[in-house]
Amino acid sequence: IPVSGVSLAAQPPGGQVTEGDRLVLGCSVAAGTGPLSFSWHRQGSAAPLATGPRYELRAAQHRDGGRYHCTATNGDTTADSPPLWVTIL
């Protein structure tokens, strides 16, 4: 089954976080069989920020703001989540 329905969740909700506070992003898929792998991307950054279903900024800085998305793959198919704007207050 191809990977589909990739979604991104943020804690705190909406991706708004005060500078110095913790931001956690989680990636999940609605469908897809096989071993899933995840990567994290920020607009303007060529290399993935991290891999795995969870991405954590322990102390968010202003430079961490921007548009994020996660990519899920099962080796055969790849799908991206909708983008999430992260705002550092």
PDB file of C-alpha atoms in Angstrom:
ATOM      1  CA  ILE A   1       0.000   0.000   0.000  1.00  0.00           C
ATOM      2  CA  PRO A   2       1.498   3.377  -0.960  1.00  0.00           C
ATOM      3  CA  VAL A   3       2.246   5.944   1.711  1.00  0.00           C
ATOM      4  CA  SER A   4      -0.537   8.524   1.945  1.00  0.00           C
ATOM      5  CA  GLY A   5      -2.202  10.908   4.355  1.00  0.00           C
ATOM      6  CA  VAL A   6       1.017  12.212   5.887  1.00  0.00           C
ATOM      7  CA  SER A   7       0.244  14.680   8.664  1.00  0.00           C
ATOM      8  CA  LEU A   8       2.285  16.867  10.948  1.00  0.00           C
ATOM      9  CA  ALA A   9       1.337  17.764  14.513  1.00  0.00           C
ATOM     10  CA  ALA A  10       2.987  20.400  16.694  1.00  0.00           C
ATOM     11  CA  GLN A  11       3.282  20.834  20.443  1.00  0.00           C
ATOM     12  CA  PRO A  12       2.469  23.600  21.301  1.00  0.00           C
ATOM     13  CA  PRO A  13      -0.408  23.472  18.777  1.00  0.00           C
ATOM     14  CA  GLY A  14      -0.116  25.713  15.738  1.00  0.00           C
ATOM     15  CA  GLY A  15       3.673  25.777  15.879  1.00  0.00           C
ATOM     16  CA  GLN A  16       3.850  29.015  17.894  1.00  0.00           C
ATOM     17  CA  VAL A  17       6.501  28.853  20.599  1.00  0.00           C
ATOM     18  CA  THR A  18       8.212  31.410  22.800  1.00  0.00           C
ATOM     19  CA  GLU A  19      11.958  31.754  22.238  1.00  0.00           C
ATOM     20  CA  GLY A  20      13.833  29.392  24.555  1.00  0.00           C
ATOM     21  CA  ASP A  21      10.862  27.041  24.959  1.00  0.00           C
ATOM     22  CA  ARG A  22      10.514  23.510  23.610  1.00  0.00           C
ATOM     23  CA  LEU A  23       8.840  22.683  20.309  1.00  0.00           C
ATOM     24  CA  VAL A  24       8.011  19.102  19.349  1.00  0.00           C
ATOM     25  CA  LEU A  25       6.852  18.109  15.863  1.00  0.00           C
ATOM     26  CA  GLY A  26       5.383  14.699  15.116  1.00  0.00           C
ATOM     27  CA  CYS A  27       4.804  12.997  11.774  1.00  0.00           C
ATOM     28  CA  SER A  28       2.254  10.271  11.098  1.00  0.00           C
ATOM     29  CA  VAL A  29       0.728   8.513   8.094  1.00  0.00           C
ATOM     30  CA  ALA A  30      -2.858   7.415   7.461  1.00  0.00           C
ATOM     31  CA  ALA A  31      -1.828   4.524   5.183  1.00  0.00           C
ATOM     32  CA  GLY A  32       1.264   2.713   4.005  1.00  0.00           C
ATOM     33  CA  THR A  33       2.687  -0.759   4.483  1.00  0.00           C
ATOM     34  CA  GLY A  34       6.273  -1.769   5.029  1.00  0.00           C
ATOM     35  CA  PRO A  35       8.947  -0.213   7.216  1.00  0.00           C
ATOM     36  CA  LEU A  36       8.325   3.529   7.325  1.00  0.00           C
ATOM     37  CA  SER A  37      11.067   6.105   7.599  1.00  0.00           C
ATOM     38  CA  PHE A  38      10.660   9.824   8.166  1.00  0.00           C
ATOM     39  CA  SER A  39      12.761  12.898   7.468  1.00  0.00           C
ATOM     40  CA  TRP A  40      12.314  16.531   8.519  1.00  0.00           C
ATOM     41  CA  HIS A  41      12.806  19.530   6.270  1.00  0.00           C
ATOM     42  CA  ARG A  42      12.789  23.298   6.625  1.00  0.00           C
ATOM     43  CA  GLN A  43      12.327  25.626   3.672  1.00  0.00           C
ATOM     44  CA  GLY A  44      15.697  26.916   2.520  1.00  0.00           C
ATOM     45  CA  SER A  45      17.683  24.031   4.018  1.00  0.00           C
ATOM     46  CA  ALA A  46      18.904  21.462   1.495  1.00  0.00           C
ATOM     47  CA  ALA A  47      19.815  18.655   3.887  1.00  0.00           C
ATOM     48  CA  PRO A  48      17.216  17.007   6.147  1.00  0.00           C
ATOM     49  CA  LEU A  49      17.176  18.425   9.679  1.00  0.00           C
ATOM     50  CA  ALA A  50      16.582  15.036  11.261  1.00  0.00           C
ATOM     51  CA  THR A  51      15.116  11.583  10.731  1.00  0.00           C
ATOM     52  CA  GLY A  52      12.497   9.679  12.693  1.00  0.00           C
ATOM     53  CA  PRO A  53       8.812  10.321  13.465  1.00  0.00           C
ATOM     54  CA  ARG A  54       9.582  13.086  15.982  1.00  0.00           C
ATOM     55  CA  TYR A  55      11.573  16.313  15.752  1.00  0.00           C
ATOM     56  CA  GLU A  56      12.332  18.320  18.876  1.00  0.00           C
ATOM     57  CA  LEU A  57      13.792  21.779  19.396  1.00  0.00           C
ATOM     58  CA  ARG A  58      14.735  21.875  23.078  1.00  0.00           C
ATOM     59  CA  ALA A  59      15.216  25.664  23.130  1.00  0.00           C
ATOM     60  CA  ALA A  60      13.728  27.285  20.043  1.00  0.00           C
ATOM     61  CA  GLN A  61      15.580  30.300  18.646  1.00  0.00           C
ATOM     62  CA  HIS A  62      14.358  32.962  16.218  1.00  0.00           C
ATOM     63  CA  ARG A  63      16.429  31.379  13.441  1.00  0.00           C
ATOM     64  CA  ASP A  64      14.375  28.173  13.858  1.00  0.00           C
ATOM     65  CA  GLY A  65      11.223  29.866  12.559  1.00  0.00           C
ATOM     66  CA  GLY A  66       9.962  29.061   9.075  1.00  0.00           C
ATOM     67  CA  ARG A  67       8.086  26.503   7.038  1.00  0.00           C
ATOM     68  CA  TYR A  68       8.582  22.849   8.023  1.00  0.00           C
ATOM     69  CA  HIS A  69       7.339  19.592   6.575  1.00  0.00           C
ATOM     70  CA  CYS A  70       8.014  15.905   7.082  1.00  0.00           C
ATOM     71  CA  THR A  71       8.488  13.274   4.412  1.00  0.00           C
ATOM     72  CA  ALA A  72       7.484   9.643   4.899  1.00  0.00           C
ATOM     73  CA  THR A  73       8.680   6.761   2.747  1.00  0.00           C
ATOM     74  CA  ASN A  74       8.287   2.981   2.797  1.00  0.00           C
ATOM     75  CA  GLY A  75      11.006   2.429   0.195  1.00  0.00           C
ATOM     76  CA  ASP A  76       8.554   2.266  -2.726  1.00  0.00           C
ATOM     77  CA  THR A  77       6.559   5.469  -2.324  1.00  0.00           C
ATOM     78  CA  THR A  78       7.238   8.830  -0.707  1.00  0.00           C
ATOM     79  CA  ALA A  79       4.775  11.461   0.491  1.00  0.00           C
ATOM     80  CA  ASP A  80       5.105  14.870   2.135  1.00  0.00           C
ATOM     81  CA  SER A  81       3.006  16.374   4.884  1.00  0.00           C
ATOM     82  CA  PRO A  82       1.360  19.753   4.352  1.00  0.00           C
ATOM     83  CA  PRO A  83       3.717  22.542   5.458  1.00  0.00           C
ATOM     84  CA  LEU A  84       3.560  23.990   8.973  1.00  0.00           C
ATOM     85  CA  TRP A  85       4.696  27.514   9.728  1.00  0.00           C
ATOM     86  CA  VAL A  86       6.712  27.621  12.936  1.00  0.00           C
ATOM     87  CA  THR A  87       6.661  31.024  14.619  1.00  0.00           C
ATOM     88  CA  ILE A  88       9.126  31.909  17.375  1.00  0.00           C
ATOM     89  CA  LEU A  89       7.666  34.614  19.618  1.00  0.00           C
TER      90      LEU A  89
END
